[in-house]
mmCIF file of N, CA and C in Angstrom:
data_model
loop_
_atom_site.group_PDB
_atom_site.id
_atom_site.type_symbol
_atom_site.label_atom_id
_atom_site.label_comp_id
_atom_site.label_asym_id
_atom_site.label_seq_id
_atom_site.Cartn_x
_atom_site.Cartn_y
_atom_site.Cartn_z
ATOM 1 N N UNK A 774 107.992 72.598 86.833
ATOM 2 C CA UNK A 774 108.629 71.941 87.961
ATOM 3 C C UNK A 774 109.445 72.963 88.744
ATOM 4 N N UNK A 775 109.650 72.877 90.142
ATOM 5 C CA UNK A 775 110.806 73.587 91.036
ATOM 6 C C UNK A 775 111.595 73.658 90.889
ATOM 7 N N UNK A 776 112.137 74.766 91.502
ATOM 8 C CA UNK A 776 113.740 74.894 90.938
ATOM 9 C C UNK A 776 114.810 74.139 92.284
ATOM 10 N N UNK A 777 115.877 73.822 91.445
ATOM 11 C CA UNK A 777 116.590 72.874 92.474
ATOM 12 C C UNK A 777 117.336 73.609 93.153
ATOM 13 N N UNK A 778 118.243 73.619 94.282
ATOM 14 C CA UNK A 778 118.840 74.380 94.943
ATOM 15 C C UNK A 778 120.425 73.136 94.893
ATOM 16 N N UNK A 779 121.314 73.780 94.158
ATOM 17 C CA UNK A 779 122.482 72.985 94.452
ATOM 18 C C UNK A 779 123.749 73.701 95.495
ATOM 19 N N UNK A 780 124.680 72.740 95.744
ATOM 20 C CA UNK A 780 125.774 72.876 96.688
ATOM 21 C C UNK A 780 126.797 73.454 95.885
ATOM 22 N N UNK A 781 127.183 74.795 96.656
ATOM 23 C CA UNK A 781 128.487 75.725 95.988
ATOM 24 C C UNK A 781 129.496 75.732 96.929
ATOM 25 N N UNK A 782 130.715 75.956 96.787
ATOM 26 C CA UNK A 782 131.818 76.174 97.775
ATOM 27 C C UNK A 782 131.728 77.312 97.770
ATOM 28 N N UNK A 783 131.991 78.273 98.414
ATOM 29 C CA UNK A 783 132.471 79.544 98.977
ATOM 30 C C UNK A 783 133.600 79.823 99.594
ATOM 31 N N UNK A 784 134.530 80.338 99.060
ATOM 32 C CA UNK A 784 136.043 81.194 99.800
ATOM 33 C C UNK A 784 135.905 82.502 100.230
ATOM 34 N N UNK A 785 135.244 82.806 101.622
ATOM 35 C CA UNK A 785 135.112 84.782 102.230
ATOM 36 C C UNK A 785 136.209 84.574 102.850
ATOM 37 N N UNK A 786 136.733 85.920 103.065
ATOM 38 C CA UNK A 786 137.752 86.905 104.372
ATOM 39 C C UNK A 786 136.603 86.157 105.717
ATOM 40 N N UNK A 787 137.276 85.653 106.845
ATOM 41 C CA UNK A 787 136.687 85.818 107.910
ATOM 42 C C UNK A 787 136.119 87.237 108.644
ATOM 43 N N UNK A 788 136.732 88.055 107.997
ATOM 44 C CA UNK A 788 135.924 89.467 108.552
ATOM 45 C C UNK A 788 134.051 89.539 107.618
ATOM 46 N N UNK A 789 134.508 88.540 106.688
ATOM 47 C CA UNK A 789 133.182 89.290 105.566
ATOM 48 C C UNK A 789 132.508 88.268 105.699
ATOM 49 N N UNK A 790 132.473 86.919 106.054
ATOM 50 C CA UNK A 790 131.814 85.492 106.688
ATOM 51 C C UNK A 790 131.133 86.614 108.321
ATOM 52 N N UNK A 791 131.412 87.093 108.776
ATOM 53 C CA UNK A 791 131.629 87.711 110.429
ATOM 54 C C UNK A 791 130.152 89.059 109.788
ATOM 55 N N UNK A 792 130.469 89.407 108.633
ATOM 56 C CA UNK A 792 129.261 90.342 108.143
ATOM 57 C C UNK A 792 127.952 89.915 107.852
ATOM 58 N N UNK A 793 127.584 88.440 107.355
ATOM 59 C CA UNK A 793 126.958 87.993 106.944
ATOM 60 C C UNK A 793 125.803 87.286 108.133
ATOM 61 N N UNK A 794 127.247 87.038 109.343
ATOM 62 C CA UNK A 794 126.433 86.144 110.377
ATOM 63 C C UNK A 794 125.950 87.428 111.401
ATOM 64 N N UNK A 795 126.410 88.646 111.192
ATOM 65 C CA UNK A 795 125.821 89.582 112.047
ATOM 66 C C UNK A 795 124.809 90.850 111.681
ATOM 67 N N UNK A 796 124.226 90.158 110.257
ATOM 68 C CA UNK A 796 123.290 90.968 109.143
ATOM 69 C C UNK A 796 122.032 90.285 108.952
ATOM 70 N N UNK A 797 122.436 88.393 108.866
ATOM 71 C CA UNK A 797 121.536 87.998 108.004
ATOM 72 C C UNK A 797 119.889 88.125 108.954
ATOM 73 N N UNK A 798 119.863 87.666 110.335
ATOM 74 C CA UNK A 798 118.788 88.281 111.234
ATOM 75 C C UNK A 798 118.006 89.285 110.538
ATOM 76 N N UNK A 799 118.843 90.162 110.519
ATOM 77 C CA UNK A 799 118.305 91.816 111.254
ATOM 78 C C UNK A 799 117.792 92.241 109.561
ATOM 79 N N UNK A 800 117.593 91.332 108.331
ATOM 80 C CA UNK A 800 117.418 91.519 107.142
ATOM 81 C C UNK A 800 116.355 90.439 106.625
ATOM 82 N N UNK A 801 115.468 90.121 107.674
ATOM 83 C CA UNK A 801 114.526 88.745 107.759
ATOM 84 C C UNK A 801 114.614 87.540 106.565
ATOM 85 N N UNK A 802 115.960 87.059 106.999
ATOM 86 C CA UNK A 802 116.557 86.010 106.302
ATOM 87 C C UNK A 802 116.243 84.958 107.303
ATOM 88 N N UNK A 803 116.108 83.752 107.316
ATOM 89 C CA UNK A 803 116.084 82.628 108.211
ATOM 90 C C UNK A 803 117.166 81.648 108.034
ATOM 91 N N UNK A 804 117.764 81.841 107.035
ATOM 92 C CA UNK A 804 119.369 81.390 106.942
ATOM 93 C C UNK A 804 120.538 82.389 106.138
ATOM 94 N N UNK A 805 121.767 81.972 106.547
ATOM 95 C CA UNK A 805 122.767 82.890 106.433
ATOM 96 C C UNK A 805 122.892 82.542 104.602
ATOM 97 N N UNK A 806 122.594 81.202 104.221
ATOM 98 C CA UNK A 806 122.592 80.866 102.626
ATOM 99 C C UNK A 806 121.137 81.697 101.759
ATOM 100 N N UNK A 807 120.539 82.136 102.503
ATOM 101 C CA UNK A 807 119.346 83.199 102.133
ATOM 102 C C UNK A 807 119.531 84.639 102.199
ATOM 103 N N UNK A 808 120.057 85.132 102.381
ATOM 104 C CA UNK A 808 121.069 86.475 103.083
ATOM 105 C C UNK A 808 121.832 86.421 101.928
ATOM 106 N N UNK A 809 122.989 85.816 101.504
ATOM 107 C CA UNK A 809 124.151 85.324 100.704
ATOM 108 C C UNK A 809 123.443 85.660 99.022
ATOM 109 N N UNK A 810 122.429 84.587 99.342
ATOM 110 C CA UNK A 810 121.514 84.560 97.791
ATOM 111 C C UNK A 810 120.717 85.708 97.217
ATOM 112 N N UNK A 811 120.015 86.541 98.625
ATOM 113 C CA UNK A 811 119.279 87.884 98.601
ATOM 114 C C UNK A 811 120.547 88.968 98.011
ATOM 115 N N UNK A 812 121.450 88.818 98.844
ATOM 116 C CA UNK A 812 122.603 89.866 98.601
ATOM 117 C C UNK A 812 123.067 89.709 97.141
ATOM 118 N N UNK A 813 123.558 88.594 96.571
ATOM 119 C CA UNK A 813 123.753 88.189 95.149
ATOM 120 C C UNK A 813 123.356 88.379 94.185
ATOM 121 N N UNK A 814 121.961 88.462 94.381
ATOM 122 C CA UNK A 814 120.788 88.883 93.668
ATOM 123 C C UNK A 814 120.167 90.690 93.536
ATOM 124 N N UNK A 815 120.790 91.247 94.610
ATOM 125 C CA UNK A 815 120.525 92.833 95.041
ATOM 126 C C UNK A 815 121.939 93.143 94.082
ATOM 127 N N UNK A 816 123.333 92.582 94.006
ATOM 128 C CA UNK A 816 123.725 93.469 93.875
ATOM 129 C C UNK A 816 124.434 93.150 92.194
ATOM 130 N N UNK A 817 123.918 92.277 91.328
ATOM 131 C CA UNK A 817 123.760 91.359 90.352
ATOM 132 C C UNK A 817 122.709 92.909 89.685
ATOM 133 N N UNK A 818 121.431 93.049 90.201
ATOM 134 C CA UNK A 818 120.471 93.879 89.966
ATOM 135 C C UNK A 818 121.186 95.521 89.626
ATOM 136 N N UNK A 819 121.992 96.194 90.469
ATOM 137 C CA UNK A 819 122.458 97.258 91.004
ATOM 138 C C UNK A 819 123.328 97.291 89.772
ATOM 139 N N UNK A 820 124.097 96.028 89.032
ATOM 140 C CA UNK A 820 125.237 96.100 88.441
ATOM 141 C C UNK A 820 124.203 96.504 87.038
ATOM 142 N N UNK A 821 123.165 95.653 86.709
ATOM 143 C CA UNK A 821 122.742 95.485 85.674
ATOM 144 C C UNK A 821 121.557 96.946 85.245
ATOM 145 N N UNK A 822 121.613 98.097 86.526
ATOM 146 C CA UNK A 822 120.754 98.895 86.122
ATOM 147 C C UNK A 822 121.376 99.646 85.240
ATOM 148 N N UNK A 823 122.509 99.680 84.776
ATOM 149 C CA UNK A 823 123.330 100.756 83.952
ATOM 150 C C UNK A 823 122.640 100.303 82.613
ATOM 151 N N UNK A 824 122.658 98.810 82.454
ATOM 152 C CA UNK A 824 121.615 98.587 81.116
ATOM 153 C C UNK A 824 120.329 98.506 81.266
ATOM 154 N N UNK A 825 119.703 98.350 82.377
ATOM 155 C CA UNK A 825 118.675 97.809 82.115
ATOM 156 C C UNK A 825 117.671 98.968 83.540
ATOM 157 N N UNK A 826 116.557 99.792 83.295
ATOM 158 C CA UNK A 826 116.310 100.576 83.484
ATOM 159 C C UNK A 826 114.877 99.924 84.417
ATOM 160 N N UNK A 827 114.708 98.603 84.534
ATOM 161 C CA UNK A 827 113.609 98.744 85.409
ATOM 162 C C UNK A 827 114.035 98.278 86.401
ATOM 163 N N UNK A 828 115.270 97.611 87.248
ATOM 164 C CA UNK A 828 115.630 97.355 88.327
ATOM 165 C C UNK A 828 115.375 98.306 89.390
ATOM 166 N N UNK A 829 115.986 99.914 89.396
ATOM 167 C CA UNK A 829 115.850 100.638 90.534
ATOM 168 C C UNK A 829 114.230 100.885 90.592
ATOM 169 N N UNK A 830 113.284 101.099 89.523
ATOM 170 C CA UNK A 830 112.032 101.945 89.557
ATOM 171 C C UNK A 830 111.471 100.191 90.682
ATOM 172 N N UNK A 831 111.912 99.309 90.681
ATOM 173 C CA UNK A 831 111.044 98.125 90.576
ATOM 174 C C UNK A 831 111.281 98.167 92.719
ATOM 175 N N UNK A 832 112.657 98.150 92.879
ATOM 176 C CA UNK A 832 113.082 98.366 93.919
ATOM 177 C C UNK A 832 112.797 99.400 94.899
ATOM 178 N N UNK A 833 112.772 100.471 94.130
ATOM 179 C CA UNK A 833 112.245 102.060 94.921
ATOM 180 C C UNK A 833 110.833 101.594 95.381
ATOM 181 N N UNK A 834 110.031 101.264 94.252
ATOM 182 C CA UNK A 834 108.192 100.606 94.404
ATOM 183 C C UNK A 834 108.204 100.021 95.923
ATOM 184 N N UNK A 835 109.227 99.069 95.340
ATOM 185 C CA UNK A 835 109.260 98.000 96.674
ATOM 186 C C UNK A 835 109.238 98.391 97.983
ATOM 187 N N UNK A 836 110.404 99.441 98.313
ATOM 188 C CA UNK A 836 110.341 100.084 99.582
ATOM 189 C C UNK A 836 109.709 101.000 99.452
ATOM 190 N N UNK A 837 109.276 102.008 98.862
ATOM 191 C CA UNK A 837 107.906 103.241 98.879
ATOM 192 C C UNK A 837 106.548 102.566 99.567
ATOM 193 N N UNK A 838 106.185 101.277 98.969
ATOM 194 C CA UNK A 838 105.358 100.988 99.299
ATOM 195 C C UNK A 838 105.083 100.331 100.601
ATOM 196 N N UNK A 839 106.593 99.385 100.746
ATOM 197 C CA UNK A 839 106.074 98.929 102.122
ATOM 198 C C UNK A 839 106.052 100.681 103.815
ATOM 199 N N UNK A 840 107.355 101.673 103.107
ATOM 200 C CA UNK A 840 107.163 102.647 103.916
ATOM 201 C C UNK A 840 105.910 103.330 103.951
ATOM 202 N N UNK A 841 105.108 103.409 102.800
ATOM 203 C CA UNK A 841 103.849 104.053 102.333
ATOM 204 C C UNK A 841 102.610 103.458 103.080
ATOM 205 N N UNK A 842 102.884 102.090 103.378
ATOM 206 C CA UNK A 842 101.924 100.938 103.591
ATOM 207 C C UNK A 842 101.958 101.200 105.714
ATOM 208 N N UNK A 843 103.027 101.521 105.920
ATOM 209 C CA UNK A 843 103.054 101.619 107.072
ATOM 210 C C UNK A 843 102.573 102.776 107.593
ATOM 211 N N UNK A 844 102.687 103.873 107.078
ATOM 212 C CA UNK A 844 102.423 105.271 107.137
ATOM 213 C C UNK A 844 101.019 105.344 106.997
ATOM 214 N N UNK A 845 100.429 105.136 106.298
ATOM 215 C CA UNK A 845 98.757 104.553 105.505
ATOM 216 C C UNK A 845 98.035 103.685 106.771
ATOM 217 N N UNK A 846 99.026 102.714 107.737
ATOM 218 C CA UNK A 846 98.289 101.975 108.677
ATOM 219 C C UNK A 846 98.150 103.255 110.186
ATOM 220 N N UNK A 847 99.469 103.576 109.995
ATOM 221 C CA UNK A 847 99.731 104.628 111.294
ATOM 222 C C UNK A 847 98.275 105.779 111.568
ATOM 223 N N UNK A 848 98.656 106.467 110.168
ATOM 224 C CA UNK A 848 97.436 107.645 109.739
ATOM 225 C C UNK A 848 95.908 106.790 110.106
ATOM 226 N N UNK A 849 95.716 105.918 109.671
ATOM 227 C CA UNK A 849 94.289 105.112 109.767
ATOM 228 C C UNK A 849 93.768 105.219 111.104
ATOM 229 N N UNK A 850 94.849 105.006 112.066
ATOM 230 C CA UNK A 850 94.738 104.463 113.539
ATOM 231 C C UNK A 850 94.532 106.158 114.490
ATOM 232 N N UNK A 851 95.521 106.996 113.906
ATOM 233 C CA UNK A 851 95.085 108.354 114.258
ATOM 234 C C UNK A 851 93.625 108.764 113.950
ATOM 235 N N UNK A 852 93.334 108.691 113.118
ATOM 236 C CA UNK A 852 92.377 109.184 111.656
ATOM 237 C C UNK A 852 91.028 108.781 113.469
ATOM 238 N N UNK A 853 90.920 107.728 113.285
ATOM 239 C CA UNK A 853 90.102 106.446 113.899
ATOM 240 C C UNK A 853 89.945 107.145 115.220
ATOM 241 N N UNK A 854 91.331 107.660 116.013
ATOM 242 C CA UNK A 854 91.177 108.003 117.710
ATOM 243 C C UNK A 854 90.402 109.424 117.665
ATOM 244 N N UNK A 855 90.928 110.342 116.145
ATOM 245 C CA UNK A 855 90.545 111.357 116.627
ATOM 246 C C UNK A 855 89.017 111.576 116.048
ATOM 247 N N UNK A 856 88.263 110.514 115.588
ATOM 248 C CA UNK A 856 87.026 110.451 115.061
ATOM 249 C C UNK A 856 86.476 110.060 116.184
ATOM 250 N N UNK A 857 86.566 109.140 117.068
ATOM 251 C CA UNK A 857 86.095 108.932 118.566
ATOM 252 C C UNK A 857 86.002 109.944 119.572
ATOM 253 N N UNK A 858 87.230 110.989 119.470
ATOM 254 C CA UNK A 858 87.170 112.186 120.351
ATOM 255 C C UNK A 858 86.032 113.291 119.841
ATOM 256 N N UNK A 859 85.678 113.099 118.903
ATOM 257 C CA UNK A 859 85.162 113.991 117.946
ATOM 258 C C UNK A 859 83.665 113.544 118.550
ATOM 259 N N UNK A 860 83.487 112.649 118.052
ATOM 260 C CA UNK A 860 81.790 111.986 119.310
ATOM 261 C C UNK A 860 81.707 111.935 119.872
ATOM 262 N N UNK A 861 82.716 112.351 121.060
ATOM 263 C CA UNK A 861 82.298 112.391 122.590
ATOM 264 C C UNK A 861 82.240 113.631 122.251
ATOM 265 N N UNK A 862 83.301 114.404 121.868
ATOM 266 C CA UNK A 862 82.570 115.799 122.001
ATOM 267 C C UNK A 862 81.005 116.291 121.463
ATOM 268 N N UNK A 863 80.756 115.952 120.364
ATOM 269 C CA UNK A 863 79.701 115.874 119.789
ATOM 270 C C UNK A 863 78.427 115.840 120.660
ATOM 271 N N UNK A 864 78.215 114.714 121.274
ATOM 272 C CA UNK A 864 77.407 114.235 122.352
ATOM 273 C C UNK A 864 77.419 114.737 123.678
ATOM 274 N N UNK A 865 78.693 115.335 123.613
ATOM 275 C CA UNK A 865 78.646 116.207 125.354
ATOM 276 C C UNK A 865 77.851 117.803 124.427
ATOM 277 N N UNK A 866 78.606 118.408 123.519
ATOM 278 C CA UNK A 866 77.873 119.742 122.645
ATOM 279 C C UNK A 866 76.402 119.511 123.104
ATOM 280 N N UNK A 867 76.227 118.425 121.768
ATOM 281 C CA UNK A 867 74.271 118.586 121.526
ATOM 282 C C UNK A 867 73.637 118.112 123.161
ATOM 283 N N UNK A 868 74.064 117.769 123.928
ATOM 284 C CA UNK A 868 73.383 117.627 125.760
ATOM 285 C C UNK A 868 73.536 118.480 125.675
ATOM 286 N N UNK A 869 73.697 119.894 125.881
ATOM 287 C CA UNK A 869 74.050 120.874 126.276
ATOM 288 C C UNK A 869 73.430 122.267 125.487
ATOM 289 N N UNK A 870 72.998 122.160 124.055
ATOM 290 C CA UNK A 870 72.970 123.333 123.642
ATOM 291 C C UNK A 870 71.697 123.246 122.864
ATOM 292 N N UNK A 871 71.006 124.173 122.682
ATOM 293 C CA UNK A 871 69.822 124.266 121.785
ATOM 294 C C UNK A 871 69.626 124.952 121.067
ATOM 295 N N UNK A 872 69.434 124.447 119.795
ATOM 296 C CA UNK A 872 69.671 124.643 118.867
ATOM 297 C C UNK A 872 68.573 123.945 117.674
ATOM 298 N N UNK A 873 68.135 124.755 116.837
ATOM 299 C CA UNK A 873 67.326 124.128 115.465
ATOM 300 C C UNK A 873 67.868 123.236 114.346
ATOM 301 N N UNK A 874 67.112 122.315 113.615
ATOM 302 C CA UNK A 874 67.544 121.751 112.748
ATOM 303 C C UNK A 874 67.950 122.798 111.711
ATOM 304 N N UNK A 875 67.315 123.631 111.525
ATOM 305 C CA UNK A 875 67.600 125.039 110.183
ATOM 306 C C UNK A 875 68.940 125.380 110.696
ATOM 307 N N UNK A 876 69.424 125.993 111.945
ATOM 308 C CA UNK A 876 69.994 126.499 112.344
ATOM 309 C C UNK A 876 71.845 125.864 111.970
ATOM 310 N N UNK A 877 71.736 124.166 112.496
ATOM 311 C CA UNK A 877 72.648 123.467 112.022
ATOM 312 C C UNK A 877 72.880 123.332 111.069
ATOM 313 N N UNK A 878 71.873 123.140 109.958
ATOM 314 C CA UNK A 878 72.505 123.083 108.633
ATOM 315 C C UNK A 878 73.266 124.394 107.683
ATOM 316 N N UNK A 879 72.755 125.662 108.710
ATOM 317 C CA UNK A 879 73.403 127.064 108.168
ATOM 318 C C UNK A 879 74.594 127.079 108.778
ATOM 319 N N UNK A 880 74.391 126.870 109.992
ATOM 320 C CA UNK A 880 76.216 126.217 110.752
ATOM 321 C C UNK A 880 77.166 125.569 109.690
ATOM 322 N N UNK A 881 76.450 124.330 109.321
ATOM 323 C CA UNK A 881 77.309 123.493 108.724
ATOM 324 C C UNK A 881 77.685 123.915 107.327
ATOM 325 N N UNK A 882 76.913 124.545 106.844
ATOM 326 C CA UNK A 882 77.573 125.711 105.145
ATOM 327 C C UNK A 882 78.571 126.348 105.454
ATOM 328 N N UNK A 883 78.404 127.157 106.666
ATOM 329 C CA UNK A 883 79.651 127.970 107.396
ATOM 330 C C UNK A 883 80.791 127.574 107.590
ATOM 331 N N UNK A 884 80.996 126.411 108.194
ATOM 332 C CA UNK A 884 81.924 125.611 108.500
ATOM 333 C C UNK A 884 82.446 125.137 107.027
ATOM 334 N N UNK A 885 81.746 124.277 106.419
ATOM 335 C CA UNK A 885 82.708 124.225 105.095
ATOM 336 C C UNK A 885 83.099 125.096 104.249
ATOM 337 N N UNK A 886 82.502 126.387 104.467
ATOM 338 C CA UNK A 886 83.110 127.430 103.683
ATOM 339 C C UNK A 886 84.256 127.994 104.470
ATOM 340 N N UNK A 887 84.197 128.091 105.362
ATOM 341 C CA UNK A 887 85.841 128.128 106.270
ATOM 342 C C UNK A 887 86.486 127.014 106.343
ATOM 343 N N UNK A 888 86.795 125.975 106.289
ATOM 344 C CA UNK A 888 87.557 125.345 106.073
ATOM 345 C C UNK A 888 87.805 125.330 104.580
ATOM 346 N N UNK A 889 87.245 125.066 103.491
ATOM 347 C CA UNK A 889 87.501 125.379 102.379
ATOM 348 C C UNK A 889 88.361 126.615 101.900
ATOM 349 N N UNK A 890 87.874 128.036 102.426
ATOM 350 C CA UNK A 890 88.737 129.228 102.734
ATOM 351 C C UNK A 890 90.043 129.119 102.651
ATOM 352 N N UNK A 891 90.209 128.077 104.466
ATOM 353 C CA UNK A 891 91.302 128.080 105.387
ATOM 354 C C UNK A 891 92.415 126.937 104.815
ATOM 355 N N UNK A 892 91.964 126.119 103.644
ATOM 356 C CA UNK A 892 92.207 124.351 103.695
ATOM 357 C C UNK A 892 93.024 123.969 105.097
ATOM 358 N N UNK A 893 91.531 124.083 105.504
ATOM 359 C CA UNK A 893 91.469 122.796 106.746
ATOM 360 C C UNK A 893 92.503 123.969 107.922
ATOM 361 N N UNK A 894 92.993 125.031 107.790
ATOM 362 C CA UNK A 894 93.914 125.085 108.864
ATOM 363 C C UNK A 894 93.120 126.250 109.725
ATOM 364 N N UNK A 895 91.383 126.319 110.149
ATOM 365 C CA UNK A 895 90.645 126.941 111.129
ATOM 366 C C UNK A 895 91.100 127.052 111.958
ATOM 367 N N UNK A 896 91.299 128.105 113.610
ATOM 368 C CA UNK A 896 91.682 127.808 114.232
ATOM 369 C C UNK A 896 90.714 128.615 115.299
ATOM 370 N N UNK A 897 90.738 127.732 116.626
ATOM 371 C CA UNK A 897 89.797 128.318 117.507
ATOM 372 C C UNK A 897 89.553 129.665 117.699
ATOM 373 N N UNK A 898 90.729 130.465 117.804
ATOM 374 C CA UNK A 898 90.448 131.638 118.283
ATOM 375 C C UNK A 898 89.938 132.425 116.890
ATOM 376 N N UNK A 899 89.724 132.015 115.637
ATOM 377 C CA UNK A 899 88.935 132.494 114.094
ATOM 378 C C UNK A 899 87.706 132.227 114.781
ATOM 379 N N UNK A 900 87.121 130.916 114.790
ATOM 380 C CA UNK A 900 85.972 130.643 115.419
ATOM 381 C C UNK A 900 85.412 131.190 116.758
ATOM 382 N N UNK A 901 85.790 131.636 117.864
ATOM 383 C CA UNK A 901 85.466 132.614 119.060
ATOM 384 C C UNK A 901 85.369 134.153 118.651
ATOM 385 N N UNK A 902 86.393 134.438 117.623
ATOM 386 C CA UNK A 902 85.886 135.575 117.243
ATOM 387 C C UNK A 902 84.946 135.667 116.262
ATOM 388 N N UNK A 903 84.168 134.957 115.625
ATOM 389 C CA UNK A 903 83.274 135.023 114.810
ATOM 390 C C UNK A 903 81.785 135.013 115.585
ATOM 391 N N UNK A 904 81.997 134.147 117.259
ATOM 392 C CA UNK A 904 80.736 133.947 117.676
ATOM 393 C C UNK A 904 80.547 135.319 118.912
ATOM 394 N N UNK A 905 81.670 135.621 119.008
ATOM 395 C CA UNK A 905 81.532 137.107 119.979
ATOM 396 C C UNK A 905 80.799 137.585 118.950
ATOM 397 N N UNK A 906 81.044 137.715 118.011
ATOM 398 C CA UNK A 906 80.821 138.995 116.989
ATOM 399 C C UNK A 906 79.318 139.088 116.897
ATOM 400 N N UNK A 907 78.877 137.495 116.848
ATOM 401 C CA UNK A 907 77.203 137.650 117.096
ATOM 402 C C UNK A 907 76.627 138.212 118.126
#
Protein backbone atom coordinates (compact mmCIF):
# COMPACT_ATOMS: atom_id res chain seq x y z
CA UNK A 1 0.00 0.00 0.00
CA UNK A 2 1.08 3.95 -0.34
CA UNK A 3 2.62 5.80 1.79
CA UNK A 4 0.55 8.45 3.60
CA UNK A 5 1.64 11.94 3.69
CA UNK A 6 0.71 13.54 7.16
CA UNK A 7 0.37 17.26 8.54
CA UNK A 8 3.52 18.71 10.52
CA UNK A 9 3.83 22.17 12.07
CA UNK A 10 6.88 23.96 11.23
CA UNK A 11 8.60 26.96 13.28
CA UNK A 12 11.45 28.81 10.43
CA UNK A 13 13.25 32.36 10.89
CA UNK A 14 11.30 34.38 8.25
CA UNK A 15 14.63 34.92 6.54
CA UNK A 16 14.90 30.90 6.09
CA UNK A 17 10.85 30.46 5.13
CA UNK A 18 12.14 33.61 2.41
CA UNK A 19 15.01 30.74 1.28
CA UNK A 20 12.81 28.10 0.60
CA UNK A 21 10.19 30.26 -1.39
CA UNK A 22 13.09 31.67 -3.53
CA UNK A 23 14.88 28.05 -4.18
CA UNK A 24 12.11 25.70 -4.33
CA UNK A 25 11.42 26.66 -8.41
CA UNK A 26 14.81 26.86 -9.53
CA UNK A 27 15.38 23.03 -7.84
CA UNK A 28 12.30 21.43 -9.93
CA UNK A 29 10.15 21.12 -6.93
CA UNK A 30 6.40 21.90 -7.71
CA UNK A 31 5.76 22.69 -4.12
CA UNK A 32 7.62 24.51 -1.42
CA UNK A 33 6.51 21.13 1.01
CA UNK A 34 8.61 19.11 -1.77
CA UNK A 35 11.71 21.33 -1.60
CA UNK A 36 11.40 21.13 2.44
CA UNK A 37 11.10 17.15 2.15
CA UNK A 38 13.95 16.90 -0.77
CA UNK A 39 16.15 19.15 1.48
CA UNK A 40 15.41 16.88 4.70
CA UNK A 41 16.17 14.03 3.03
CA UNK A 42 19.66 15.49 1.25
CA UNK A 43 20.82 16.56 4.33
CA UNK A 44 19.57 13.51 6.79
CA UNK A 45 21.83 11.58 3.87
CA UNK A 46 25.04 14.04 4.19
CA UNK A 47 24.73 13.51 8.09
CA UNK A 48 24.55 9.75 7.80
CA UNK A 49 27.59 9.38 5.27
CA UNK A 50 30.11 9.45 8.18
CA UNK A 51 28.50 5.89 8.86
CA UNK A 52 27.27 4.82 6.10
CA UNK A 53 29.45 4.86 2.88
CA UNK A 54 27.00 4.53 0.00
CA UNK A 55 25.16 7.86 0.24
CA UNK A 56 27.87 10.17 -1.50
CA UNK A 57 29.03 7.30 -4.26
CA UNK A 58 25.01 7.00 -4.85
CA UNK A 59 24.66 10.90 -5.17
CA UNK A 60 27.95 11.68 -7.16
CA UNK A 61 26.31 8.66 -9.81
CA UNK A 62 23.36 10.75 -9.71
CA UNK A 63 24.81 13.97 -10.93
CA UNK A 64 27.83 12.38 -13.11
CA UNK A 65 25.33 10.89 -14.92
CA UNK A 66 22.75 13.28 -15.54
CA UNK A 67 26.04 15.84 -16.44
CA UNK A 68 27.49 12.80 -18.47
CA UNK A 69 24.02 12.23 -20.09
CA UNK A 70 23.98 15.75 -21.30
CA UNK A 71 27.46 15.91 -22.58
CA UNK A 72 26.82 12.34 -24.44
CA UNK A 73 23.56 14.23 -26.09
CA UNK A 74 25.66 17.51 -26.96
CA UNK A 75 28.75 15.31 -28.52
CA UNK A 76 26.02 13.12 -30.53
CA UNK A 77 24.57 16.28 -32.19
CA UNK A 78 28.21 17.58 -33.10
CA UNK A 79 29.38 14.02 -33.96
CA UNK A 80 26.02 14.07 -36.49
CA UNK A 81 26.76 17.93 -38.11
CA UNK A 82 30.21 17.15 -38.68
CA UNK A 83 29.39 13.69 -40.41
CA UNK A 84 27.04 15.70 -42.84
CA UNK A 85 29.88 18.19 -43.65
CA UNK A 86 32.01 15.33 -44.26
CA UNK A 87 29.47 14.13 -47.32
CA UNK A 88 29.16 17.08 -48.85
CA UNK A 89 32.62 17.23 -48.99
CA UNK A 90 32.96 13.78 -50.04
CA UNK A 91 30.59 14.22 -53.00
CA UNK A 92 31.93 17.60 -54.11
CA UNK A 93 35.90 15.46 -53.90
CA UNK A 94 34.73 12.27 -55.91
CA UNK A 95 32.77 14.97 -58.83
CA UNK A 96 35.86 16.20 -59.24
CA UNK A 97 38.75 13.80 -59.11
CA UNK A 98 39.81 10.58 -60.75
CA UNK A 99 40.83 8.23 -59.29
CA UNK A 100 40.90 4.07 -59.13
CA UNK A 101 39.23 1.73 -56.93
CA UNK A 102 43.01 0.18 -56.10
CA UNK A 103 44.14 3.51 -55.71
CA UNK A 104 41.49 4.44 -52.79
CA UNK A 105 41.88 1.62 -50.91
CA UNK A 106 45.92 2.32 -50.73
CA UNK A 107 44.75 5.93 -49.78
CA UNK A 108 42.66 4.61 -47.21
CA UNK A 109 45.65 2.23 -45.41
CA UNK A 110 47.50 5.56 -45.49
CA UNK A 111 45.15 7.47 -43.83
CA UNK A 112 44.65 5.06 -40.99
CA UNK A 113 48.11 4.61 -40.51
CA UNK A 114 48.43 8.38 -39.94
CA UNK A 115 45.92 8.88 -37.90
CA UNK A 116 46.79 5.93 -35.85
CA UNK A 117 50.55 7.46 -35.85
CA UNK A 118 49.05 10.93 -35.08
CA UNK A 119 45.89 9.64 -32.64
CA UNK A 120 43.63 11.40 -34.65
CA UNK A 121 45.57 14.84 -34.36
CA UNK A 122 46.58 14.93 -38.63
CA UNK A 123 46.81 18.12 -39.74
CA UNK A 124 46.40 19.66 -43.21
CA UNK A 125 49.50 21.10 -43.80
CA UNK A 126 51.15 17.00 -42.80
CA UNK A 127 48.81 16.03 -45.54
CA UNK A 128 49.85 18.87 -48.41
CA UNK A 129 53.17 18.08 -47.64
CA UNK A 130 52.97 14.52 -48.24
CA UNK A 131 51.06 15.13 -51.67
CA UNK A 132 53.67 17.85 -52.98
CA UNK A 133 56.12 15.32 -52.23
CA UNK A 134 54.48 13.06 -54.91
Amino acid sequence: MGRVKNRHTLWLYDDTWGLVGSHYKGHNCTTQNEFIEQAIRFYCGYLDADRDGTYLPDTLSAVLEGALGALGDRLGKLLFKLAVEESMLMHIISHDTDITPDELEHLRGRCVKDVMRTHGMIGFKDILRFQKEL
